[in-house]
């Protein structure tokens, strides 16, 4: 059974294949519009989402398939105490593939142990978000033409930012990568991510609290939201939430071919004035996510 729980479940070669398929879907959507006819995708979202859930559903519809699911734990029987294992045992009898988001780290892995159909981790707590990483990789590839030879700055909440953890794991496998980790002291990258990927592969990195000091060095700037829902007390959130705000003024010192990514949703960390800058890629990134999810569904259902 094929599942996607962690981005490292996919080899570099498989990611290249998914990028090629996603690009082909964009160029020739009619070739794919019946590929998943009579197949069903279940979206089990125990946490809020706009992009991930709707792009999964749009992806399956554009492949000719159908979707079912829930967008709120309160409307599912988990609110009556049903376990993730039982929920998945049941839903895998109704659907051919399942995308699951859950606030608890490891819940999609537990689901994969029980499921009779492929499970896709659509974000588990502050841990991983592999399909966001697929969207990020396609965006970087389309903007830069390569996934090698890049200096990538991650800015904001690197502690709870599951998209950051998954993208660092993925980019650590490419050549001549440098990481610049920009965060307040309280929101630094967890040691396990640094040890398992950056230090393990001897990747050069810089850690700083100042975006201004490093912005001119970056090929990619990956902005992130300080996530209110992961804080234990509101006082800390209020103190840290506006640590970084990207403005046209700050971008004056950036490279002319910088690519600005953000998994979204954005709150305050990128001024809307930046949206008109050609270096702002975040809305293109959301569209790329749908095409990579289409490619992933085809792969996991083995209908490529
Ligand atoms: N990037 C992302 O996961 O967005 P949603 O929470 O809206 O799905």
PDB file of C-alpha atoms and ligand atoms in Angstrom:
ATOM      1  CA  UNK A   1       0.000   0.000   0.000  1.00  0.00           C
ATOM      2  CA  UNK A   2       1.342   3.439  -0.969  1.00  0.00           C
ATOM      3  CA  UNK A   3       0.824   6.264   1.499  1.00  0.00           C
ATOM      4  CA  UNK A   4       2.320   9.762   1.793  1.00  0.00           C
ATOM      5  CA  UNK A   5       2.946  10.485   5.461  1.00  0.00           C
ATOM      6  CA  UNK A   6       6.338  12.212   5.242  1.00  0.00           C
ATOM      7  CA  UNK A   7       7.885  13.963   2.240  1.00  0.00           C
ATOM      8  CA  UNK A   8      10.834  11.556   2.518  1.00  0.00           C
ATOM      9  CA  UNK A   9       8.433   8.714   1.615  1.00  0.00           C
ATOM     10  CA  UNK A  10       9.065   9.996  -1.930  1.00  0.00           C
ATOM     11  CA  UNK A  11      12.529   9.667  -3.505  1.00  0.00           C
ATOM     12  CA  UNK A  12      14.100  12.598  -5.366  1.00  0.00           C
ATOM     13  CA  UNK A  13      13.367  10.705  -8.596  1.00  0.00           C
ATOM     14  CA  UNK A  14       9.692  10.273  -7.671  1.00  0.00           C
ATOM     15  CA  UNK A  15       9.441  14.002  -6.896  1.00  0.00           C
ATOM     16  CA  UNK A  16      10.925  14.782 -10.329  1.00  0.00           C
ATOM     17  CA  UNK A  17       8.306  12.491 -11.888  1.00  0.00           C
ATOM     18  CA  UNK A  18       5.487  14.240  -9.990  1.00  0.00           C
ATOM     19  CA  UNK A  19       6.787  17.645 -11.128  1.00  0.00           C
ATOM     20  CA  UNK A  20       6.868  16.414 -14.734  1.00  0.00           C
ATOM     21  CA  UNK A  21       3.298  15.065 -14.471  1.00  0.00           C
ATOM     22  CA  UNK A  22       2.039  18.286 -12.809  1.00  0.00           C
ATOM     23  CA  UNK A  23       3.593  20.373 -15.602  1.00  0.00           C
ATOM     24  CA  UNK A  24       2.007  18.071 -18.198  1.00  0.00           C
ATOM     25  CA  UNK A  25      -1.412  18.354 -16.504  1.00  0.00           C
ATOM     26  CA  UNK A  26      -1.122  22.154 -16.649  1.00  0.00           C
ATOM     27  CA  UNK A  27      -0.262  22.018 -20.356  1.00  0.00           C
ATOM     28  CA  UNK A  28      -2.727  19.261 -21.337  1.00  0.00           C
ATOM     29  CA  UNK A  29      -5.571  19.103 -18.784  1.00  0.00           C
ATOM     30  CA  UNK A  30      -7.896  17.249 -21.207  1.00  0.00           C
ATOM     31  CA  UNK A  31      -5.555  14.201 -21.166  1.00  0.00           C
ATOM     32  CA  UNK A  32      -6.299  13.717 -17.465  1.00  0.00           C
ATOM     33  CA  UNK A  33      -9.964  14.586 -17.100  1.00  0.00           C
ATOM     34  CA  UNK A  34     -11.238  10.979 -17.029  1.00  0.00           C
ATOM     35  CA  UNK A  35      -8.259   9.313 -15.294  1.00  0.00           C
ATOM     36  CA  UNK A  36     -10.039   8.892 -11.950  1.00  0.00           C
ATOM     37  CA  UNK A  37     -13.552   8.233 -13.210  1.00  0.00           C
ATOM     38  CA  UNK A  38     -15.512   6.218 -10.590  1.00  0.00           C
ATOM     39  CA  UNK A  39     -12.773   6.839  -7.974  1.00  0.00           C
ATOM     40  CA  UNK A  40     -13.534   8.603  -4.696  1.00  0.00           C
ATOM     41  CA  UNK A  41     -11.331  10.803  -2.520  1.00  0.00           C
ATOM     42  CA  UNK A  42     -12.299  11.276   1.139  1.00  0.00           C
ATOM     43  CA  UNK A  43     -11.068  14.445   2.846  1.00  0.00           C
ATOM     44  CA  UNK A  44     -11.028  13.964   6.622  1.00  0.00           C
ATOM     45  CA  UNK A  45     -10.148  17.363   8.059  1.00  0.00           C
ATOM     46  CA  UNK A  46     -10.070  17.492  11.849  1.00  0.00           C
ATOM     47  CA  UNK A  47      -8.494  20.997  11.615  1.00  0.00           C
ATOM     48  CA  UNK A  48      -9.454  24.069   9.544  1.00  0.00           C
ATOM     49  CA  UNK A  49      -8.174  24.435   5.979  1.00  0.00           C
ATOM     50  CA  UNK A  50      -8.921  26.393   2.837  1.00  0.00           C
ATOM     51  CA  UNK A  51      -6.160  25.570   0.340  1.00  0.00           C
ATOM     52  CA  UNK A  52      -5.302  22.001   1.169  1.00  0.00           C
ATOM     53  CA  UNK A  53      -8.816  20.596   1.398  1.00  0.00           C
ATOM     54  CA  UNK A  54     -10.273  22.545  -1.512  1.00  0.00           C
ATOM     55  CA  UNK A  55      -7.275  21.926  -3.780  1.00  0.00           C
ATOM     56  CA  UNK A  56      -7.483  18.181  -3.029  1.00  0.00           C
ATOM     57  CA  UNK A  57     -11.173  18.233  -3.871  1.00  0.00           C
ATOM     58  CA  UNK A  58     -10.640  20.312  -7.032  1.00  0.00           C
ATOM     59  CA  UNK A  59      -7.780  17.974  -7.992  1.00  0.00           C
ATOM     60  CA  UNK A  60      -9.982  14.870  -7.756  1.00  0.00           C
ATOM     61  CA  UNK A  61     -12.839  16.578  -9.624  1.00  0.00           C
ATOM     62  CA  UNK A  62     -10.496  17.640 -12.444  1.00  0.00           C
ATOM     63  CA  UNK A  63      -9.391  14.009 -12.714  1.00  0.00           C
ATOM     64  CA  UNK A  64     -13.024  12.985 -13.208  1.00  0.00           C
ATOM     65  CA  UNK A  65     -13.453  11.522  -9.721  1.00  0.00           C
ATOM     66  CA  UNK A  66     -15.745  12.285  -6.799  1.00  0.00           C
ATOM     67  CA  UNK A  67     -15.174  13.577  -3.290  1.00  0.00           C
ATOM     68  CA  UNK A  68     -16.711  13.050   0.129  1.00  0.00           C
ATOM     69  CA  UNK A  69     -15.650  13.961   3.624  1.00  0.00           C
ATOM     70  CA  UNK A  70     -15.869  16.452   6.457  1.00  0.00           C
ATOM     71  CA  UNK A  71     -14.170  19.787   7.106  1.00  0.00           C
ATOM     72  CA  UNK A  72     -14.699  19.977  10.843  1.00  0.00           C
ATOM     73  CA  UNK A  73     -14.088  17.384  13.551  1.00  0.00           C
ATOM     74  CA  UNK A  74     -17.260  18.593  15.293  1.00  0.00           C
ATOM     75  CA  UNK A  75     -19.393  17.330  12.407  1.00  0.00           C
ATOM     76  CA  UNK A  76     -17.787  13.863  12.500  1.00  0.00           C
ATOM     77  CA  UNK A  77     -18.228  11.064  15.029  1.00  0.00           C
ATOM     78  CA  UNK A  78     -14.820  11.904  16.518  1.00  0.00           C
ATOM     79  CA  UNK A  79     -16.894  14.411  18.523  1.00  0.00           C
ATOM     80  CA  UNK A  80     -18.584  11.364  20.104  1.00  0.00           C
ATOM     81  CA  UNK A  81     -15.201   9.863  20.958  1.00  0.00           C
ATOM     82  CA  UNK A  82     -14.482   7.704  17.900  1.00  0.00           C
ATOM     83  CA  UNK A  83     -10.758   7.011  17.408  1.00  0.00           C
ATOM     84  CA  UNK A  84      -8.765   7.889  14.273  1.00  0.00           C
ATOM     85  CA  UNK A  85      -8.196   4.152  13.697  1.00  0.00           C
ATOM     86  CA  UNK A  86     -11.908   3.367  13.739  1.00  0.00           C
ATOM     87  CA  UNK A  87     -12.770   6.391  11.577  1.00  0.00           C
ATOM     88  CA  UNK A  88     -10.249   5.294   8.962  1.00  0.00           C
ATOM     89  CA  UNK A  89     -11.287   1.636   9.067  1.00  0.00           C
ATOM     90  CA  UNK A  90     -14.793   2.791   8.212  1.00  0.00           C
ATOM     91  CA  UNK A  91     -13.956   5.451   5.603  1.00  0.00           C
ATOM     92  CA  UNK A  92     -11.516   3.189   3.753  1.00  0.00           C
ATOM     93  CA  UNK A  93     -14.599   1.108   2.949  1.00  0.00           C
ATOM     94  CA  UNK A  94     -16.216   4.151   1.290  1.00  0.00           C
ATOM     95  CA  UNK A  95     -13.329   5.800  -0.601  1.00  0.00           C
ATOM     96  CA  UNK A  96     -10.361   4.808  -2.784  1.00  0.00           C
ATOM     97  CA  UNK A  97      -7.940   7.317  -1.221  1.00  0.00           C
ATOM     98  CA  UNK A  98      -7.991   9.496   1.907  1.00  0.00           C
ATOM     99  CA  UNK A  99      -6.431  12.896   2.649  1.00  0.00           C
ATOM    100  CA  UNK A 100      -6.333  13.560   6.393  1.00  0.00           C
ATOM    101  CA  UNK A 101      -5.490  16.653   8.430  1.00  0.00           C
ATOM    102  CA  UNK A 102      -5.282  16.289  12.199  1.00  0.00           C
ATOM    103  CA  UNK A 103      -4.028  18.473  15.068  1.00  0.00           C
ATOM    104  CA  UNK A 104      -2.148  15.519  16.624  1.00  0.00           C
ATOM    105  CA  UNK A 105       1.314  14.731  15.282  1.00  0.00           C
ATOM    106  CA  UNK A 106       1.391  11.172  13.961  1.00  0.00           C
ATOM    107  CA  UNK A 107      -2.381  10.763  13.456  1.00  0.00           C
ATOM    108  CA  UNK A 108      -2.032  10.122   9.673  1.00  0.00           C
ATOM    109  CA  UNK A 109       0.630   7.490  10.405  1.00  0.00           C
ATOM    110  CA  UNK A 110      -1.774   5.740  12.783  1.00  0.00           C
ATOM    111  CA  UNK A 111      -4.422   5.970  10.047  1.00  0.00           C
ATOM    112  CA  UNK A 112      -2.043   4.419   7.486  1.00  0.00           C
ATOM    113  CA  UNK A 113      -1.549   1.406   9.756  1.00  0.00           C
ATOM    114  CA  UNK A 114      -5.273   0.707   9.685  1.00  0.00           C
ATOM    115  CA  UNK A 115      -6.331   1.844   6.236  1.00  0.00           C
ATOM    116  CA  UNK A 116      -7.132  -0.387   3.290  1.00  0.00           C
ATOM    117  CA  UNK A 117      -6.574   2.550   0.892  1.00  0.00           C
ATOM    118  CA  UNK A 118      -3.755   5.116   0.479  1.00  0.00           C
ATOM    119  CA  UNK A 119      -3.538   7.785   3.200  1.00  0.00           C
ATOM    120  CA  UNK A 120      -2.165  11.249   2.477  1.00  0.00           C
ATOM    121  CA  UNK A 121      -0.991  13.394   5.371  1.00  0.00           C
ATOM    122  CA  UNK A 122      -2.595  16.796   4.752  1.00  0.00           C
ATOM    123  CA  UNK A 123      -0.864  18.305   7.820  1.00  0.00           C
ATOM    124  CA  UNK A 124      -0.381  16.812  11.301  1.00  0.00           C
ATOM    125  CA  UNK A 125      -0.052  19.333  14.136  1.00  0.00           C
ATOM    126  CA  UNK A 126       3.305  21.136  14.151  1.00  0.00           C
ATOM    127  CA  UNK A 127       5.005  18.141  12.532  1.00  0.00           C
ATOM    128  CA  UNK A 128       4.774  17.699   8.730  1.00  0.00           C
ATOM    129  CA  UNK A 129       2.841  18.875   5.690  1.00  0.00           C
ATOM    130  CA  UNK A 130       4.208  16.896   2.742  1.00  0.00           C
ATOM    131  CA  UNK A 131       1.699  17.964   0.097  1.00  0.00           C
ATOM    132  CA  UNK A 132       2.402  21.639   0.852  1.00  0.00           C
ATOM    133  CA  UNK A 133       6.026  20.720   0.211  1.00  0.00           C
ATOM    134  CA  UNK A 134       5.068  19.269  -3.165  1.00  0.00           C
ATOM    135  CA  UNK A 135       3.418  22.617  -3.979  1.00  0.00           C
ATOM    136  CA  UNK A 136       6.545  24.444  -2.766  1.00  0.00           C
ATOM    137  CA  UNK A 137       8.893  22.253  -4.817  1.00  0.00           C
ATOM    138  CA  UNK A 138       6.903  22.732  -8.012  1.00  0.00           C
ATOM    139  CA  UNK A 139       6.857  26.498  -7.356  1.00  0.00           C
ATOM    140  CA  UNK A 140      10.612  26.658  -6.793  1.00  0.00           C
ATOM    141  CA  UNK A 141      11.211  24.524  -9.883  1.00  0.00           C
ATOM    142  CA  UNK A 142       8.954  26.661 -12.074  1.00  0.00           C
ATOM    143  CA  UNK A 143      10.349  29.946 -10.763  1.00  0.00           C
ATOM    144  CA  UNK A 144      14.038  28.971 -10.729  1.00  0.00           C
ATOM    145  CA  UNK A 145      14.237  26.153 -13.284  1.00  0.00           C
ATOM    146  CA  UNK A 146      16.181  24.022 -10.782  1.00  0.00           C
ATOM    147  CA  UNK A 147      15.996  22.672  -7.229  1.00  0.00           C
ATOM    148  CA  UNK A 148      19.791  22.831  -6.768  1.00  0.00           C
ATOM    149  CA  UNK A 149      22.163  25.754  -6.091  1.00  0.00           C
ATOM    150  CA  UNK A 150      19.830  27.808  -3.913  1.00  0.00           C
ATOM    151  CA  UNK A 151      20.070  29.870  -0.718  1.00  0.00           C
ATOM    152  CA  UNK A 152      16.720  29.506   1.020  1.00  0.00           C
ATOM    153  CA  UNK A 153      15.623  31.723   3.886  1.00  0.00           C
ATOM    154  CA  UNK A 154      12.865  30.512   6.217  1.00  0.00           C
ATOM    155  CA  UNK A 155      11.338  33.361   8.215  1.00  0.00           C
ATOM    156  CA  UNK A 156       8.860  33.445  11.104  1.00  0.00           C
ATOM    157  CA  UNK A 157       7.595  30.502  13.120  1.00  0.00           C
ATOM    158  CA  UNK A 158      10.159  27.791  12.447  1.00  0.00           C
ATOM    159  CA  UNK A 159       9.248  25.911  15.640  1.00  0.00           C
ATOM    160  CA  UNK A 160       5.634  24.982  14.898  1.00  0.00           C
ATOM    161  CA  UNK A 161       5.796  25.566  11.136  1.00  0.00           C
ATOM    162  CA  UNK A 162       5.129  22.089   9.721  1.00  0.00           C
ATOM    163  CA  UNK A 163       5.545  23.388   6.168  1.00  0.00           C
ATOM    164  CA  UNK A 164       9.064  24.547   7.083  1.00  0.00           C
ATOM    165  CA  UNK A 165       9.992  21.166   8.590  1.00  0.00           C
ATOM    166  CA  UNK A 166       8.853  19.265   5.507  1.00  0.00           C
ATOM    167  CA  UNK A 167      10.478  21.672   3.020  1.00  0.00           C
ATOM    168  CA  UNK A 168      13.818  21.574   4.872  1.00  0.00           C
ATOM    169  CA  UNK A 169      13.716  17.750   4.760  1.00  0.00           C
ATOM    170  CA  UNK A 170      12.981  17.850   1.033  1.00  0.00           C
ATOM    171  CA  UNK A 171      15.522  20.535   0.041  1.00  0.00           C
ATOM    172  CA  UNK A 172      18.278  18.855   2.074  1.00  0.00           C
ATOM    173  CA  UNK A 173      18.499  16.226  -0.664  1.00  0.00           C
ATOM    174  CA  UNK A 174      19.477  18.671  -3.427  1.00  0.00           C
ATOM    175  CA  UNK A 175      22.980  19.943  -4.321  1.00  0.00           C
ATOM    176  CA  UNK A 176      24.632  23.151  -3.170  1.00  0.00           C
ATOM    177  CA  UNK A 177      21.799  24.246  -0.854  1.00  0.00           C
ATOM    178  CA  UNK A 178      22.270  26.812   1.935  1.00  0.00           C
ATOM    179  CA  UNK A 179      19.673  27.528   4.620  1.00  0.00           C
ATOM    180  CA  UNK A 180      19.124  30.833   6.428  1.00  0.00           C
ATOM    181  CA  UNK A 181      16.894  30.369   9.496  1.00  0.00           C
ATOM    182  CA  UNK A 182      15.275  33.643  10.565  1.00  0.00           C
ATOM    183  CA  UNK A 183      13.113  33.574  13.704  1.00  0.00           C
ATOM    184  CA  UNK A 184      12.718  34.960  17.199  1.00  0.00           C
ATOM    185  CA  UNK A 185      14.612  32.913  19.776  1.00  0.00           C
ATOM    186  CA  UNK A 186      11.364  31.338  21.062  1.00  0.00           C
ATOM    187  CA  UNK A 187      10.378  30.096  17.583  1.00  0.00           C
ATOM    188  CA  UNK A 188      13.673  28.561  16.438  1.00  0.00           C
ATOM    189  CA  UNK A 189      13.757  25.429  14.299  1.00  0.00           C
ATOM    190  CA  UNK A 190      13.422  22.290  16.499  1.00  0.00           C
ATOM    191  CA  UNK A 191      16.738  20.494  17.082  1.00  0.00           C
ATOM    192  CA  UNK A 192      15.395  17.252  15.635  1.00  0.00           C
ATOM    193  CA  UNK A 193      14.776  18.930  12.256  1.00  0.00           C
ATOM    194  CA  UNK A 194      18.209  20.580  12.332  1.00  0.00           C
ATOM    195  CA  UNK A 195      19.990  17.381  13.376  1.00  0.00           C
ATOM    196  CA  UNK A 196      18.133  14.962  11.099  1.00  0.00           C
ATOM    197  CA  UNK A 197      18.457  17.005   7.922  1.00  0.00           C
ATOM    198  CA  UNK A 198      20.784  20.025   8.051  1.00  0.00           C
ATOM    199  CA  UNK A 199      23.575  18.733  10.276  1.00  0.00           C
ATOM    200  CA  UNK A 200      23.250  15.147   9.043  1.00  0.00           C
ATOM    201  CA  UNK A 201      24.026  16.310   5.490  1.00  0.00           C
ATOM    202  CA  UNK A 202      26.552  19.014   6.470  1.00  0.00           C
ATOM    203  CA  UNK A 203      24.436  21.686   4.816  1.00  0.00           C
ATOM    204  CA  UNK A 204      25.712  25.220   5.481  1.00  0.00           C
ATOM    205  CA  UNK A 205      23.254  27.275   7.519  1.00  0.00           C
ATOM    206  CA  UNK A 206      22.959  30.598   9.315  1.00  0.00           C
ATOM    207  CA  UNK A 207      20.622  31.280  12.237  1.00  0.00           C
ATOM    208  CA  UNK A 208      19.571  34.882  12.891  1.00  0.00           C
ATOM    209  CA  UNK A 209      16.796  37.023  14.321  1.00  0.00           C
ATOM    210  CA  UNK A 210      17.260  39.734  11.659  1.00  0.00           C
ATOM    211  CA  UNK A 211      15.611  39.471   8.240  1.00  0.00           C
ATOM    212  CA  UNK A 212      17.202  42.777   7.204  1.00  0.00           C
ATOM    213  CA  UNK A 213      20.734  41.423   7.734  1.00  0.00           C
ATOM    214  CA  UNK A 214      20.267  38.492   5.351  1.00  0.00           C
ATOM    215  CA  UNK A 215      17.562  39.391   2.830  1.00  0.00           C
ATOM    216  CA  UNK A 216      20.138  40.335   0.176  1.00  0.00           C
ATOM    217  CA  UNK A 217      21.686  36.832   0.255  1.00  0.00           C
ATOM    218  CA  UNK A 218      18.497  34.902  -0.535  1.00  0.00           C
ATOM    219  CA  UNK A 219      17.270  33.205  -3.726  1.00  0.00           C
ATOM    220  CA  UNK A 220      14.085  32.027  -1.981  1.00  0.00           C
ATOM    221  CA  UNK A 221      12.365  33.696   0.972  1.00  0.00           C
ATOM    222  CA  UNK A 222       9.841  31.359   2.611  1.00  0.00           C
ATOM    223  CA  UNK A 223       7.691  33.513   4.903  1.00  0.00           C
ATOM    224  CA  UNK A 224       5.469  31.869   7.532  1.00  0.00           C
ATOM    225  CA  UNK A 225       2.655  32.888   9.842  1.00  0.00           C
ATOM    226  CA  UNK A 226       3.079  32.861  13.623  1.00  0.00           C
ATOM    227  CA  UNK A 227       0.389  30.276  14.378  1.00  0.00           C
ATOM    228  CA  UNK A 228      -1.976  31.350  17.124  1.00  0.00           C
ATOM    229  CA  UNK A 229      -3.462  27.852  17.361  1.00  0.00           C
ATOM    230  CA  UNK A 230      -0.126  26.300  18.461  1.00  0.00           C
ATOM    231  CA  UNK A 231       0.496  28.668  21.408  1.00  0.00           C
ATOM    232  CA  UNK A 232      -0.339  27.729  24.984  1.00  0.00           C
ATOM    233  CA  UNK A 233      -0.812  31.329  26.108  1.00  0.00           C
ATOM    234  CA  UNK A 234      -2.106  34.361  24.254  1.00  0.00           C
ATOM    235  CA  UNK A 235       0.451  36.734  25.789  1.00  0.00           C
ATOM    236  CA  UNK A 236       3.341  34.963  24.019  1.00  0.00           C
ATOM    237  CA  UNK A 237       1.414  34.925  20.744  1.00  0.00           C
ATOM    238  CA  UNK A 238       0.666  38.668  20.945  1.00  0.00           C
ATOM    239  CA  UNK A 239       4.321  39.436  21.703  1.00  0.00           C
ATOM    240  CA  UNK A 240       5.638  37.382  18.771  1.00  0.00           C
ATOM    241  CA  UNK A 241       2.958  37.618  16.095  1.00  0.00           C
ATOM    242  CA  UNK A 242       4.344  40.682  14.299  1.00  0.00           C
ATOM    243  CA  UNK A 243       8.028  39.776  14.588  1.00  0.00           C
ATOM    244  CA  UNK A 244       8.471  40.031  10.813  1.00  0.00           C
ATOM    245  CA  UNK A 245       6.468  42.047   8.325  1.00  0.00           C
ATOM    246  CA  UNK A 246       7.713  41.979   4.732  1.00  0.00           C
ATOM    247  CA  UNK A 247       7.176  45.325   2.997  1.00  0.00           C
ATOM    248  CA  UNK A 248       8.259  46.857  -0.350  1.00  0.00           C
ATOM    249  CA  UNK A 249      10.756  48.910   1.676  1.00  0.00           C
ATOM    250  CA  UNK A 250      12.445  45.784   3.079  1.00  0.00           C
ATOM    251  CA  UNK A 251      12.590  44.245  -0.403  1.00  0.00           C
ATOM    252  CA  UNK A 252      14.766  47.095  -1.708  1.00  0.00           C
ATOM    253  CA  UNK A 253      17.823  45.175  -0.502  1.00  0.00           C
ATOM    254  CA  UNK A 254      16.698  41.812  -1.943  1.00  0.00           C
ATOM    255  CA  UNK A 255      17.900  40.205  -5.181  1.00  0.00           C
ATOM    256  CA  UNK A 256      15.967  41.172  -8.303  1.00  0.00           C
ATOM    257  CA  UNK A 257      15.213  37.476  -8.932  1.00  0.00           C
ATOM    258  CA  UNK A 258      14.242  36.596  -5.352  1.00  0.00           C
ATOM    259  CA  UNK A 259      11.202  34.283  -5.142  1.00  0.00           C
ATOM    260  CA  UNK A 260       8.896  34.989  -2.180  1.00  0.00           C
ATOM    261  CA  UNK A 261       6.911  31.957  -1.066  1.00  0.00           C
ATOM    262  CA  UNK A 262       4.373  31.570   1.738  1.00  0.00           C
ATOM    263  CA  UNK A 263       2.212  28.491   2.376  1.00  0.00           C
ATOM    264  CA  UNK A 264      -0.651  30.844   3.368  1.00  0.00           C
ATOM    265  CA  UNK A 265      -2.888  31.799   5.102  1.00  0.00           C
ATOM    266  CA  UNK A 266      -1.154  35.126   5.645  1.00  0.00           C
ATOM    267  CA  UNK A 267      -2.084  37.358   8.551  1.00  0.00           C
ATOM    268  CA  UNK A 268       0.291  40.336   8.851  1.00  0.00           C
ATOM    269  CA  UNK A 269       3.654  38.977   7.844  1.00  0.00           C
ATOM    270  CA  UNK A 270       3.534  40.077   4.205  1.00  0.00           C
ATOM    271  CA  UNK A 271       2.126  43.512   3.430  1.00  0.00           C
ATOM    272  CA  UNK A 272      -0.517  43.352   0.699  1.00  0.00           C
ATOM    273  CA  UNK A 273       1.592  45.991  -1.087  1.00  0.00           C
ATOM    274  CA  UNK A 274       4.070  43.184  -1.863  1.00  0.00           C
ATOM    275  CA  UNK A 275       1.431  41.238  -3.830  1.00  0.00           C
ATOM    276  CA  UNK A 276       2.023  43.307  -6.984  1.00  0.00           C
ATOM    277  CA  UNK A 277       5.776  42.629  -6.902  1.00  0.00           C
ATOM    278  CA  UNK A 278       6.673  40.037  -9.589  1.00  0.00           C
ATOM    279  CA  UNK A 279       8.846  38.306  -6.996  1.00  0.00           C
ATOM    280  CA  UNK A 280       5.712  37.393  -4.958  1.00  0.00           C
ATOM    281  CA  UNK A 281       4.961  33.771  -5.867  1.00  0.00           C
ATOM    282  CA  UNK A 282       2.500  32.792  -3.135  1.00  0.00           C
ATOM    283  CA  UNK A 283      -0.682  32.864  -5.183  1.00  0.00           C
ATOM    284  CA  UNK A 284       0.995  30.943  -8.016  1.00  0.00           C
ATOM    285  CA  UNK A 285       2.119  28.504  -5.284  1.00  0.00           C
ATOM    286  CA  UNK A 286      -1.496  27.785  -4.283  1.00  0.00           C
ATOM    287  CA  UNK A 287      -2.381  26.887  -7.886  1.00  0.00           C
ATOM    288  CA  UNK A 288       0.698  24.699  -8.186  1.00  0.00           C
ATOM    289  CA  UNK A 289      -0.566  22.808  -5.134  1.00  0.00           C
ATOM    290  CA  UNK A 290      -3.639  21.608  -6.998  1.00  0.00           C
ATOM    291  CA  UNK A 291      -1.569  20.232  -9.895  1.00  0.00           C
ATOM    292  CA  UNK A 292       0.893  18.465  -7.603  1.00  0.00           C
ATOM    293  CA  UNK A 293      -2.028  16.925  -5.680  1.00  0.00           C
ATOM    294  CA  UNK A 294      -3.476  15.711  -8.991  1.00  0.00           C
ATOM    295  CA  UNK A 295      -0.132  14.121  -9.847  1.00  0.00           C
ATOM    296  CA  UNK A 296       0.058  12.563  -6.372  1.00  0.00           C
ATOM    297  CA  UNK A 297      -3.457  11.101  -6.536  1.00  0.00           C
ATOM    298  CA  UNK A 298      -2.606   9.517  -9.913  1.00  0.00           C
ATOM    299  CA  UNK A 299       0.585   8.038  -8.481  1.00  0.00           C
ATOM    300  CA  UNK A 300      -0.952   6.647  -5.297  1.00  0.00           C
ATOM    301  CA  UNK A 301      -3.923   5.194  -7.211  1.00  0.00           C
ATOM    302  CA  UNK A 302      -1.487   3.807  -9.799  1.00  0.00           C
ATOM    303  CA  UNK A 303      -3.404   5.269 -12.720  1.00  0.00           C
ATOM    304  CA  UNK A 304      -0.484   7.236 -14.239  1.00  0.00           C
TER     305      UNK A 304
HETATM  306  N1  LIG B   1      -1.084  25.987   3.330  1.00  0.00           N
HETATM  307  C1  LIG B   1      -2.150  25.400   3.945  1.00  0.00           C
HETATM  308  O1  LIG B   1      -2.046  24.295   4.477  1.00  0.00           O
HETATM  309  O2  LIG B   1      -3.286  26.146   3.925  1.00  0.00           O
HETATM  310  P1  LIG B   1      -4.692  25.676   4.553  1.00  0.00           P
HETATM  311  O3  LIG B   1      -4.488  25.586   6.054  1.00  0.00           O
HETATM  312  O4  LIG B   1      -5.680  26.708   4.147  1.00  0.00           O
HETATM  313  O5  LIG B   1      -4.992  24.312   3.995  1.00  0.00           O
END
